[in-house]
JSON list of C-alpha atoms and ligand atoms in Angstrom, two decimals:
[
{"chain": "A", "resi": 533, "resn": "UNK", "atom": "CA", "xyz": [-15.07, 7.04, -3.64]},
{"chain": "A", "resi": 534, "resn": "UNK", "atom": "CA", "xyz": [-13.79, 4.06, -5.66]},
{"chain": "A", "resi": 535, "resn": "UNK", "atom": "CA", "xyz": [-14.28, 6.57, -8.87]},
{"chain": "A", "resi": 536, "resn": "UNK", "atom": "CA", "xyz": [-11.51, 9.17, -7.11]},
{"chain": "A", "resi": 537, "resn": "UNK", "atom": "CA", "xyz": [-8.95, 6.55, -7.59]},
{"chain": "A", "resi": 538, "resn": "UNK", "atom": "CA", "xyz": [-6.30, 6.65, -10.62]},
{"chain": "A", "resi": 539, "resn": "UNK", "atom": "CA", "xyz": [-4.57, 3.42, -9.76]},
{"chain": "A", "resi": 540, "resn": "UNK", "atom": "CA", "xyz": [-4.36, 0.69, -6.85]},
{"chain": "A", "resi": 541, "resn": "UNK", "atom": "CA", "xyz": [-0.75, 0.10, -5.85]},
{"chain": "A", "resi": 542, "resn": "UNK", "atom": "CA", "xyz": [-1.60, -2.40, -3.21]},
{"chain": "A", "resi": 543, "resn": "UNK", "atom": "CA", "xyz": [-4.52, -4.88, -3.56]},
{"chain": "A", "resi": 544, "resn": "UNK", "atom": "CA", "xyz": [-7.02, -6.41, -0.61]},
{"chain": "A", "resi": 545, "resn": "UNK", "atom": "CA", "xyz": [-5.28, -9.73, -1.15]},
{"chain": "A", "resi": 546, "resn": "UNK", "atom": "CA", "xyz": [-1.63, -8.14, -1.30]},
{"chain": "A", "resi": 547, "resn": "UNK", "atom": "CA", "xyz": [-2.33, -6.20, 2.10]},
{"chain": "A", "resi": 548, "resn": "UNK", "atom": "CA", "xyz": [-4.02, -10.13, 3.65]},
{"chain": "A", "resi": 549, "resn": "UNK", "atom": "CA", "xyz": [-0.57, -11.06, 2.13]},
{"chain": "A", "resi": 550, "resn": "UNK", "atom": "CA", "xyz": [1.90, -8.34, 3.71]},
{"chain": "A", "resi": 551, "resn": "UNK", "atom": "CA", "xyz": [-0.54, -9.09, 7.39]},
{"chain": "A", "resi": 552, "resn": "UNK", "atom": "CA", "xyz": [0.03, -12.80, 7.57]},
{"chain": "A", "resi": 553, "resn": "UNK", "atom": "CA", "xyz": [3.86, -12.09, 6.94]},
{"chain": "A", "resi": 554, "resn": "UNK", "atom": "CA", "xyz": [4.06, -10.00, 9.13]},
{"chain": "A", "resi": 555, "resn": "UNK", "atom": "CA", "xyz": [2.02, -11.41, 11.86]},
{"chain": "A", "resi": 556, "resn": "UNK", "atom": "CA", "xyz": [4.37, -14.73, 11.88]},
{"chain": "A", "resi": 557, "resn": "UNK", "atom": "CA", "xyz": [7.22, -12.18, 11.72]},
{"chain": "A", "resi": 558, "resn": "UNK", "atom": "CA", "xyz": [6.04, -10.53, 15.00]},
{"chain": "A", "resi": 559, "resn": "UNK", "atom": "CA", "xyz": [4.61, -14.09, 16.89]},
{"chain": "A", "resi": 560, "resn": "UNK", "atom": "CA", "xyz": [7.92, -15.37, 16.31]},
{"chain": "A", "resi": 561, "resn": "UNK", "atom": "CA", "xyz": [9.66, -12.49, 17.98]},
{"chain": "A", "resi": 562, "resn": "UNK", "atom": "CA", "xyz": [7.19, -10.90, 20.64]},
{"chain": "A", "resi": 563, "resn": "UNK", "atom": "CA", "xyz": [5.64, -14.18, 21.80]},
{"chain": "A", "resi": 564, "resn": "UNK", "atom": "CA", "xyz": [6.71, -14.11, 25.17]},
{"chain": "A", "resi": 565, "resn": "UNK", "atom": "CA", "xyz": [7.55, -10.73, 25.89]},
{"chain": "A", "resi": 566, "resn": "UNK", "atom": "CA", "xyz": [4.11, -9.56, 26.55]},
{"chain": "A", "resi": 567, "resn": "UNK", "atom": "CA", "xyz": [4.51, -6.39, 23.82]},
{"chain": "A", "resi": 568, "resn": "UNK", "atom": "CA", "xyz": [3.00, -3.13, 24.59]},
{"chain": "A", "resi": 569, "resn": "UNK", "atom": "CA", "xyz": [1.43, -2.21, 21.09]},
{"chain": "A", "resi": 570, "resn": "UNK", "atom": "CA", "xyz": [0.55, 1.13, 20.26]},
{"chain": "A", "resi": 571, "resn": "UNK", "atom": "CA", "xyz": [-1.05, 2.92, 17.40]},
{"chain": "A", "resi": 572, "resn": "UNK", "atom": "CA", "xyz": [-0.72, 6.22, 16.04]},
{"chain": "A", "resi": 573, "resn": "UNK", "atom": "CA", "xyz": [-3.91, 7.51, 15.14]},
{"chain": "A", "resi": 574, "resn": "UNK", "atom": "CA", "xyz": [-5.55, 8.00, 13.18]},
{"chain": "A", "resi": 575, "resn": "UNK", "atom": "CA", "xyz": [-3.76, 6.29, 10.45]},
{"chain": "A", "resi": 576, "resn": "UNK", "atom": "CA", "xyz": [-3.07, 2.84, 12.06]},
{"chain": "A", "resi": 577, "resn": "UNK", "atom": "CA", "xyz": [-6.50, 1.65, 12.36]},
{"chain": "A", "resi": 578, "resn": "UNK", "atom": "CA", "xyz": [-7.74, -0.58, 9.60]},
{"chain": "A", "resi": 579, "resn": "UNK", "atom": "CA", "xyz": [-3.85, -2.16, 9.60]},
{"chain": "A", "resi": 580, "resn": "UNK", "atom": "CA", "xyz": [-3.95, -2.63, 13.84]},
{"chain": "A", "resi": 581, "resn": "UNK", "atom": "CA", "xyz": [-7.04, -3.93, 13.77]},
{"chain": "A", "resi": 582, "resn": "UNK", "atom": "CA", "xyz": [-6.04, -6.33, 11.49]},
{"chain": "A", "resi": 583, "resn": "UNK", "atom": "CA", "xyz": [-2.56, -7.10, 12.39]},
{"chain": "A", "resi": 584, "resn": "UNK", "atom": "CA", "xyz": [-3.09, -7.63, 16.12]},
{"chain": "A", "resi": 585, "resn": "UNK", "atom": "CA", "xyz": [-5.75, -10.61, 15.09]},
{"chain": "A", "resi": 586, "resn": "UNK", "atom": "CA", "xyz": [-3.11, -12.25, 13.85]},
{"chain": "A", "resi": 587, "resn": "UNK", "atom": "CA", "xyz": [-1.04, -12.42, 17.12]},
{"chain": "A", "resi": 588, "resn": "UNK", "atom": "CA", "xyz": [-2.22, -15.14, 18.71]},
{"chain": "A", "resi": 589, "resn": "UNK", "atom": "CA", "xyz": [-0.45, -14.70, 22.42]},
{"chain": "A", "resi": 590, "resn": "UNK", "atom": "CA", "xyz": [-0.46, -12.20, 25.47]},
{"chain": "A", "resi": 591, "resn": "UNK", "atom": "CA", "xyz": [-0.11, -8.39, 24.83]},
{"chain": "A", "resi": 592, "resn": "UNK", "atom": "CA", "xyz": [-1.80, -4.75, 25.69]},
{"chain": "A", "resi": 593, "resn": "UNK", "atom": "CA", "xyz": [-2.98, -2.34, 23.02]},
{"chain": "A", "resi": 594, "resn": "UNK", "atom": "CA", "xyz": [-2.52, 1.84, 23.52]},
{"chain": "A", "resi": 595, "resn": "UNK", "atom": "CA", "xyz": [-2.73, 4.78, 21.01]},
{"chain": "A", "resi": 596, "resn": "UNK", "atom": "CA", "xyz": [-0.97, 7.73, 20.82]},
{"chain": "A", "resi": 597, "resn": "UNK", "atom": "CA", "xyz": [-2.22, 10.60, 18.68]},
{"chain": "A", "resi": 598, "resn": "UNK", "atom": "CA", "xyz": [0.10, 12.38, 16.57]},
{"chain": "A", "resi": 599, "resn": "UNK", "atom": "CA", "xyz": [-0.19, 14.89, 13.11]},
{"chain": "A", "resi": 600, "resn": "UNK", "atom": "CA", "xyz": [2.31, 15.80, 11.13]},
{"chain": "A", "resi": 601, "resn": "UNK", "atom": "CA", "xyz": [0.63, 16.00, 7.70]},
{"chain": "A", "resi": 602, "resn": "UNK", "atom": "CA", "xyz": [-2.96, 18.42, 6.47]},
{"chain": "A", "resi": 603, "resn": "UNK", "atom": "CA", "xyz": [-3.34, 17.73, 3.38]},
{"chain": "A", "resi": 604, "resn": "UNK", "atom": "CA", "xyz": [-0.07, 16.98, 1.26]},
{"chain": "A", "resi": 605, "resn": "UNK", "atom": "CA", "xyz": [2.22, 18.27, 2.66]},
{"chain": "A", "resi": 606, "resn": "UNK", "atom": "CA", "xyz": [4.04, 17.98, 5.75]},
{"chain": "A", "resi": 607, "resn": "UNK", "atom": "CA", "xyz": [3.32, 20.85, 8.14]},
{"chain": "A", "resi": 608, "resn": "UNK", "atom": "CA", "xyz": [7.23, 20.45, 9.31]},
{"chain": "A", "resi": 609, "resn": "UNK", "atom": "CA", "xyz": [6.50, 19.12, 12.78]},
{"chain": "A", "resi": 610, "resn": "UNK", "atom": "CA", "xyz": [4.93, 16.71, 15.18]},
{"chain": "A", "resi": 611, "resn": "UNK", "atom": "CA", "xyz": [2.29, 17.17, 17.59]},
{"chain": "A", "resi": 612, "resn": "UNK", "atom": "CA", "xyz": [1.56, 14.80, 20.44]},
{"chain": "A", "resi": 613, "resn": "UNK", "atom": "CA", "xyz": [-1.77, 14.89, 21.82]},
{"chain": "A", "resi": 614, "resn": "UNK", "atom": "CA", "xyz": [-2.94, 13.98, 25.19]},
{"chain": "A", "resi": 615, "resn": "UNK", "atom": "CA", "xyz": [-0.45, 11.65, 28.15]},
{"chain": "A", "resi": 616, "resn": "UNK", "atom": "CA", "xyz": [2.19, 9.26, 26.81]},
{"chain": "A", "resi": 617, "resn": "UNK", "atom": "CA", "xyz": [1.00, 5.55, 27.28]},
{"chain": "A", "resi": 618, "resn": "UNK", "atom": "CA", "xyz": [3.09, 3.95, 30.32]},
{"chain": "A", "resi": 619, "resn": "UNK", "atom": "CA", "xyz": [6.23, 1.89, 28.70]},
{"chain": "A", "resi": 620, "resn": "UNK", "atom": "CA", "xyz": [8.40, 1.77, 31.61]},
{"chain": "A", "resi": 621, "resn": "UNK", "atom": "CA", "xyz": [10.06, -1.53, 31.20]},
{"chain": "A", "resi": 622, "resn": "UNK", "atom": "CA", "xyz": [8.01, -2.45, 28.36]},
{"chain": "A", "resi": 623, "resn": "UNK", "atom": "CA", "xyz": [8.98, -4.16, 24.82]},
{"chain": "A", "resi": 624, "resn": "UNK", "atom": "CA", "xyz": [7.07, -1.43, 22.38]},
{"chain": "A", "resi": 625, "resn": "UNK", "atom": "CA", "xyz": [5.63, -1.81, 18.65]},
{"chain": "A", "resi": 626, "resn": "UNK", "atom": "CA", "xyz": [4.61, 1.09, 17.22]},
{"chain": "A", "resi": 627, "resn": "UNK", "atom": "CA", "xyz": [2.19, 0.67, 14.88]},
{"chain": "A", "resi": 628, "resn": "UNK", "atom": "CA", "xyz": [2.05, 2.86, 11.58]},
{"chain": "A", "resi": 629, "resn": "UNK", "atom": "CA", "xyz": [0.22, 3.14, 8.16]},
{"chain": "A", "resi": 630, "resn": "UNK", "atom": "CA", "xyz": [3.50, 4.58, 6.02]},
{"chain": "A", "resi": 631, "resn": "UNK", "atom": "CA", "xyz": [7.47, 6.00, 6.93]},
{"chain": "A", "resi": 632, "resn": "UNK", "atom": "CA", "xyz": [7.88, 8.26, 4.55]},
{"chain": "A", "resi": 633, "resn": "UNK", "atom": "CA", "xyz": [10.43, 11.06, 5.64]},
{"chain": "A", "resi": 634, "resn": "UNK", "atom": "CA", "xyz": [10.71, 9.20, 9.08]},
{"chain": "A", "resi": 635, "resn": "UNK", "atom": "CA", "xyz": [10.24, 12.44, 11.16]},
{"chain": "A", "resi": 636, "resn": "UNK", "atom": "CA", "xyz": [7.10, 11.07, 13.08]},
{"chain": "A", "resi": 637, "resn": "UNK", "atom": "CA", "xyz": [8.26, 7.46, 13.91]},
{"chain": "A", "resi": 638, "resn": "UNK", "atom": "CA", "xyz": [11.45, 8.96, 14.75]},
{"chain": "A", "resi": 639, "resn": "UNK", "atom": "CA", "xyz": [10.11, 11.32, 17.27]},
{"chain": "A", "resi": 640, "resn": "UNK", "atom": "CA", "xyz": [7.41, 8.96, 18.47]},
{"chain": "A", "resi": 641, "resn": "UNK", "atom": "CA", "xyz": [10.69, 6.66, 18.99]},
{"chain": "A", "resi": 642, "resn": "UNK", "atom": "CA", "xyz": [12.63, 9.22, 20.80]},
{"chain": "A", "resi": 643, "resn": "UNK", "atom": "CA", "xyz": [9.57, 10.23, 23.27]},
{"chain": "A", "resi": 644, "resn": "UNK", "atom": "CA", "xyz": [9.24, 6.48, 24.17]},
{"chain": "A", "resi": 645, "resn": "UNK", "atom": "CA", "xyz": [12.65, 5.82, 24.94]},
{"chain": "A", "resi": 646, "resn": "UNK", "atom": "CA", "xyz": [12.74, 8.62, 26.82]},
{"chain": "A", "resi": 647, "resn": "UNK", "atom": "CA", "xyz": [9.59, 7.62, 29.09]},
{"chain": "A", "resi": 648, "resn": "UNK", "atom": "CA", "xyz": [11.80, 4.05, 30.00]},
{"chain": "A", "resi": 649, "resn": "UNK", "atom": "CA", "xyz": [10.61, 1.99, 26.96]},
{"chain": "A", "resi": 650, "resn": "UNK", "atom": "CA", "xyz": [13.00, -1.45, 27.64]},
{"chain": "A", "resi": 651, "resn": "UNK", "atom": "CA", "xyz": [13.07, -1.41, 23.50]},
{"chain": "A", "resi": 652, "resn": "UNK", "atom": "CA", "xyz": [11.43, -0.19, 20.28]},
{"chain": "A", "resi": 653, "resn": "UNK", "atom": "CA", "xyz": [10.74, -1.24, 17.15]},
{"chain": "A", "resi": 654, "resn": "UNK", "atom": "CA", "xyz": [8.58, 0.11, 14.25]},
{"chain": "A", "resi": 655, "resn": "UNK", "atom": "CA", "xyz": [6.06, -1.69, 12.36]},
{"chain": "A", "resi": 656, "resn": "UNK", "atom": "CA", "xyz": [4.45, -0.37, 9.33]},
{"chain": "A", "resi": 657, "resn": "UNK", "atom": "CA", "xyz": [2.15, -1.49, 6.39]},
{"chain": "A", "resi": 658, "resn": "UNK", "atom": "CA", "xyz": [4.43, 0.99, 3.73]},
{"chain": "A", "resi": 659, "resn": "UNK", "atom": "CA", "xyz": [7.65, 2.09, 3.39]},
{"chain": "A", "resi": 660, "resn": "UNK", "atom": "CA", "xyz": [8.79, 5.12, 1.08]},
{"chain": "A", "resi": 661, "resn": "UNK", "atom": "CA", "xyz": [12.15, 4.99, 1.27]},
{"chain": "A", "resi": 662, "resn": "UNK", "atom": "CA", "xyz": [12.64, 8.01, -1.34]},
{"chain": "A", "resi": 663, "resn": "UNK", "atom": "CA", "xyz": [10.84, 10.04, 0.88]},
{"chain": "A", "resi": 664, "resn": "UNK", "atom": "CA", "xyz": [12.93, 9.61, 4.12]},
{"chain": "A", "resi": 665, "resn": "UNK", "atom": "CA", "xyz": [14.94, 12.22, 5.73]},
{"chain": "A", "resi": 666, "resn": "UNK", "atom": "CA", "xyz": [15.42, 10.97, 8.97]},
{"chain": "A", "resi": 667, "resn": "UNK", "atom": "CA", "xyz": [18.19, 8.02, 9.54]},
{"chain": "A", "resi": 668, "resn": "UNK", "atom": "CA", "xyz": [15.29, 5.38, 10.44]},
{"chain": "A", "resi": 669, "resn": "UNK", "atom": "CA", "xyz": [14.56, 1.87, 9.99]},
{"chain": "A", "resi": 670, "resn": "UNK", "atom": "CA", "xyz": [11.26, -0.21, 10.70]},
{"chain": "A", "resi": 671, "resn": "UNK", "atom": "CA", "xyz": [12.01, -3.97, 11.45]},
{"chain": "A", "resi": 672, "resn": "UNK", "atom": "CA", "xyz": [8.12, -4.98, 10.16]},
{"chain": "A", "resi": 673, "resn": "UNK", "atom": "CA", "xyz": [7.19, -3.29, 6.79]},
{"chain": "A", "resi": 674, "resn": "UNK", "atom": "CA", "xyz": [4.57, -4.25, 4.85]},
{"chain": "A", "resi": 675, "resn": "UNK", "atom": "CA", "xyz": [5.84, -3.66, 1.11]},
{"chain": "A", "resi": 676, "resn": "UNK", "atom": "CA", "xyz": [7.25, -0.48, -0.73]},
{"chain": "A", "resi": 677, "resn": "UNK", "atom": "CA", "xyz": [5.40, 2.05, -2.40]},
{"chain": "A", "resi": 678, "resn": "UNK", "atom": "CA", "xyz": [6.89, 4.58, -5.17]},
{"chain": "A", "resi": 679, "resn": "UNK", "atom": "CA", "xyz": [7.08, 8.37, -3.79]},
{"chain": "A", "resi": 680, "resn": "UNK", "atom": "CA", "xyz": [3.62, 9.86, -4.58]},
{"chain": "A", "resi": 681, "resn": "UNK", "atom": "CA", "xyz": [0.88, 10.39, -2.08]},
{"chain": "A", "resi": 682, "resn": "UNK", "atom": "CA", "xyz": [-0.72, 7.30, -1.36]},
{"chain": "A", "resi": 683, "resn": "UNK", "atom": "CA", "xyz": [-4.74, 7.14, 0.20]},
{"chain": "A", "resi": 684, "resn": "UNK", "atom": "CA", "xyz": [-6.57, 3.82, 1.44]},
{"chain": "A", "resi": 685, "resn": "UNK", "atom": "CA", "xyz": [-6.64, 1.75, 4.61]},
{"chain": "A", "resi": 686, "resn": "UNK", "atom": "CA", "xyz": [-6.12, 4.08, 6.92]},
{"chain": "A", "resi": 687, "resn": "UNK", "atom": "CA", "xyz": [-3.98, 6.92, 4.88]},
{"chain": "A", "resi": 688, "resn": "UNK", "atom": "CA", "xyz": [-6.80, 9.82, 4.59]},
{"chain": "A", "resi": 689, "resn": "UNK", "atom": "CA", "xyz": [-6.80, 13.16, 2.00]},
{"chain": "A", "resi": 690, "resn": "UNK", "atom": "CA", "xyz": [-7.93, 15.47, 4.05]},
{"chain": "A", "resi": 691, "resn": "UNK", "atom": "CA", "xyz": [-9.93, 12.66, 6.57]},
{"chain": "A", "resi": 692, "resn": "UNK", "atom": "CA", "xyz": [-11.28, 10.86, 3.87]},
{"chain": "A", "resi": 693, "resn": "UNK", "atom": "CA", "xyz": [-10.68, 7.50, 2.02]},
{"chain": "A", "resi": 694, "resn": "UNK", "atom": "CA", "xyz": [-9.20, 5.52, 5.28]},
{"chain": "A", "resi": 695, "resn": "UNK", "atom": "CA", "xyz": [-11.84, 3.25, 4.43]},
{"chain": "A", "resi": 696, "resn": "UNK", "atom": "CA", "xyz": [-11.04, 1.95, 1.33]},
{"chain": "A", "resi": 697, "resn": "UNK", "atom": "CA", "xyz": [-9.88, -1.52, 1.45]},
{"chain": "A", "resi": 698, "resn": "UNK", "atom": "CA", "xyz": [-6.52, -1.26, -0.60]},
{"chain": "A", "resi": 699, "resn": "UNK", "atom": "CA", "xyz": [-4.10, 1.72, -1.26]},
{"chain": "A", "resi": 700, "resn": "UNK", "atom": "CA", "xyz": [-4.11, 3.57, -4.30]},
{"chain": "A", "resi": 701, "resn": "UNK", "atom": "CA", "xyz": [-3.63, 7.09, -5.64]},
{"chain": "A", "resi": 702, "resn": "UNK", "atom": "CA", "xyz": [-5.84, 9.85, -6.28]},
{"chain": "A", "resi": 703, "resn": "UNK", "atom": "CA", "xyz": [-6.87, 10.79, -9.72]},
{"chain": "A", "resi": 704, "resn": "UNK", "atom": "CA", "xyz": [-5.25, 14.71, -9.85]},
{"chain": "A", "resi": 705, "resn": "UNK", "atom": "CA", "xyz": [-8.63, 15.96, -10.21]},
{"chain": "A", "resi": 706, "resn": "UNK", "atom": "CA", "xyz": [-9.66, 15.08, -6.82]},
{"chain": "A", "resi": 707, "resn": "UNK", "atom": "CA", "xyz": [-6.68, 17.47, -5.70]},
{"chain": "A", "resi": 708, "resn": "UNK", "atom": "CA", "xyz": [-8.45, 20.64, -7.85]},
{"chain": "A", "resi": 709, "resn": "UNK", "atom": "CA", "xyz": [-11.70, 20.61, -6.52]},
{"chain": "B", "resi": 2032, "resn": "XMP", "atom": "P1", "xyz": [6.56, 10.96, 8.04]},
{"chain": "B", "resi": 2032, "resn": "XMP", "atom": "O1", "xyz": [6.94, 11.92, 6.95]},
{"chain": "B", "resi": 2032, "resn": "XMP", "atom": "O2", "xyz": [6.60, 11.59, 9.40]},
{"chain": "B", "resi": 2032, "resn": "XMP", "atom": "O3", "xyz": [5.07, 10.65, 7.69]},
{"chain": "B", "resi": 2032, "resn": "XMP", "atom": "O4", "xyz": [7.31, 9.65, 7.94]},
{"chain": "B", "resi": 2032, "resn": "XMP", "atom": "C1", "xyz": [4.30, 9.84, 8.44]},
{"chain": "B", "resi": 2032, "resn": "XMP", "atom": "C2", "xyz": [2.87, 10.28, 8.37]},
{"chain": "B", "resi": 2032, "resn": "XMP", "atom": "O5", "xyz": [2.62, 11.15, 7.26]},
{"chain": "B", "resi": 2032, "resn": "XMP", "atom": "C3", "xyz": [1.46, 10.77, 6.60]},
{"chain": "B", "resi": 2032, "resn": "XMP", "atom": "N1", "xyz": [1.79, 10.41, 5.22]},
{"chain": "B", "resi": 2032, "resn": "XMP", "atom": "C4", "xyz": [0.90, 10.15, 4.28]},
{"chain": "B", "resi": 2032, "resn": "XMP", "atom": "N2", "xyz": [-0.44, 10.14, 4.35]},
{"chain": "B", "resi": 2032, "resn": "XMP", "atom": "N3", "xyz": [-0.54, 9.48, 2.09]},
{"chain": "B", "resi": 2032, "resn": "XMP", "atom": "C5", "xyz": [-1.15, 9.79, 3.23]},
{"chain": "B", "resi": 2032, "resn": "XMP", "atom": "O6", "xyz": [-2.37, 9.76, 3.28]},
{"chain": "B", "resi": 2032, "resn": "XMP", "atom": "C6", "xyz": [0.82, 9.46, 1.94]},
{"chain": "B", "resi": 2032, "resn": "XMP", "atom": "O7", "xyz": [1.33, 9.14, 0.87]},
{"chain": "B", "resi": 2032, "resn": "XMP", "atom": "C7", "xyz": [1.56, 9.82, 3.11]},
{"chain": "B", "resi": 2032, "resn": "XMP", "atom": "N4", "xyz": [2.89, 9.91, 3.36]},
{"chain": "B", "resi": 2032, "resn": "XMP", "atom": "C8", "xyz": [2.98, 10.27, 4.68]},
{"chain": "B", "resi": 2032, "resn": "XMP", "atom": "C9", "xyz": [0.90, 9.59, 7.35]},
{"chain": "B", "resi": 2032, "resn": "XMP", "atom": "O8", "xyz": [-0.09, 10.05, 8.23]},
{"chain": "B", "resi": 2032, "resn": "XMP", "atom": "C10", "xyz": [2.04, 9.06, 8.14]},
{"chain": "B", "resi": 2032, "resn": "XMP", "atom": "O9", "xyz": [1.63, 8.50, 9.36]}
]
């Protein structure tokens, strides 16, 4: 696995980094709001897990399973899988690996606002903001990457390498076989 990979963009110790930030980030904010987090699977779940050990106070955890991506490329639109969590009235995170053109998180947005979310904010652990085509905006980001397909805690090609423990890029060979 570790062989597939050209070059590591973000390290284990940047990404411990980027989730204590961004867990005092989120504590300061959420703290007594009792925040409805939810995941979008499969993506989020090395940087949930990890993230929502590092806020320490009262909240509730949901997923919601969405695809936009096989392989990579984008397949041009979202699917939502399954019954939207209950967020009537409720202060929502949505919880991300990457916004890159913004289409999911914005239509994961929409849908939630729709169902009576009270409000809505996006956290990810990357941003590619060269990628984005939808007017979008995350309030918790992680850190930057440069626009080239990313794989490693959590981001897959084609299901595999979530479980790597930083993000890197694949060596082009990997893409020919
Ligand atoms: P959009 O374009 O909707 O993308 O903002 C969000 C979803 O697309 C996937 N994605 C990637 N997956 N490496 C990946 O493994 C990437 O570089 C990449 N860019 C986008 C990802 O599932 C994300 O949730």
């Amino acid at each position: 696995m570790h062989n597939d990979i050209e070059k590591i963009y973000v390290s284990e110790n940047e990404i411990n980094d980027m989730l204590n930030r961004l867990g005092k980030e989120i504590t300061n904010d959420y703290k007594d709001r009792n925040p409805l987090i939810i995941g979008l699977l499969k993506g989020c779940l090395p940087f949930m897990s990890d993230l929502v050990k590092k806020l320490d106070f009262p909240l509730t955890l949901n997923y919601i399973k969405a695809s936009s991506y096989q392989g990579i490329e984008s397949t041009g639109f979202i699917t939502i899988e399954g019954k939207v969590p209950d967020v009537k009235g409720r202060d929502v995170i949505v919880i991300d690996d990457i916004l890159d053109t913004g289409r999911t998180l914005d239509s994961i947005r929409r849908v939630l606002v729709e169902h009576g979310a009270n409000s809505v904010e996006l956290c990810v652990l990357l941003d590619k903001p060269e990628g984005r085509k939808f007017d979008i905006h995350a309030k918790y980001v992680g850190g930057p990457v440069p626009n080239e397909f990313v794989v490693g805690y959590g981001l897959d090609y084609n299901e595999h390498y979530r479980n790597l423990p930083y993000i890197g890029v694949l060596k082009p060979r990997v893409y020919q076989k």
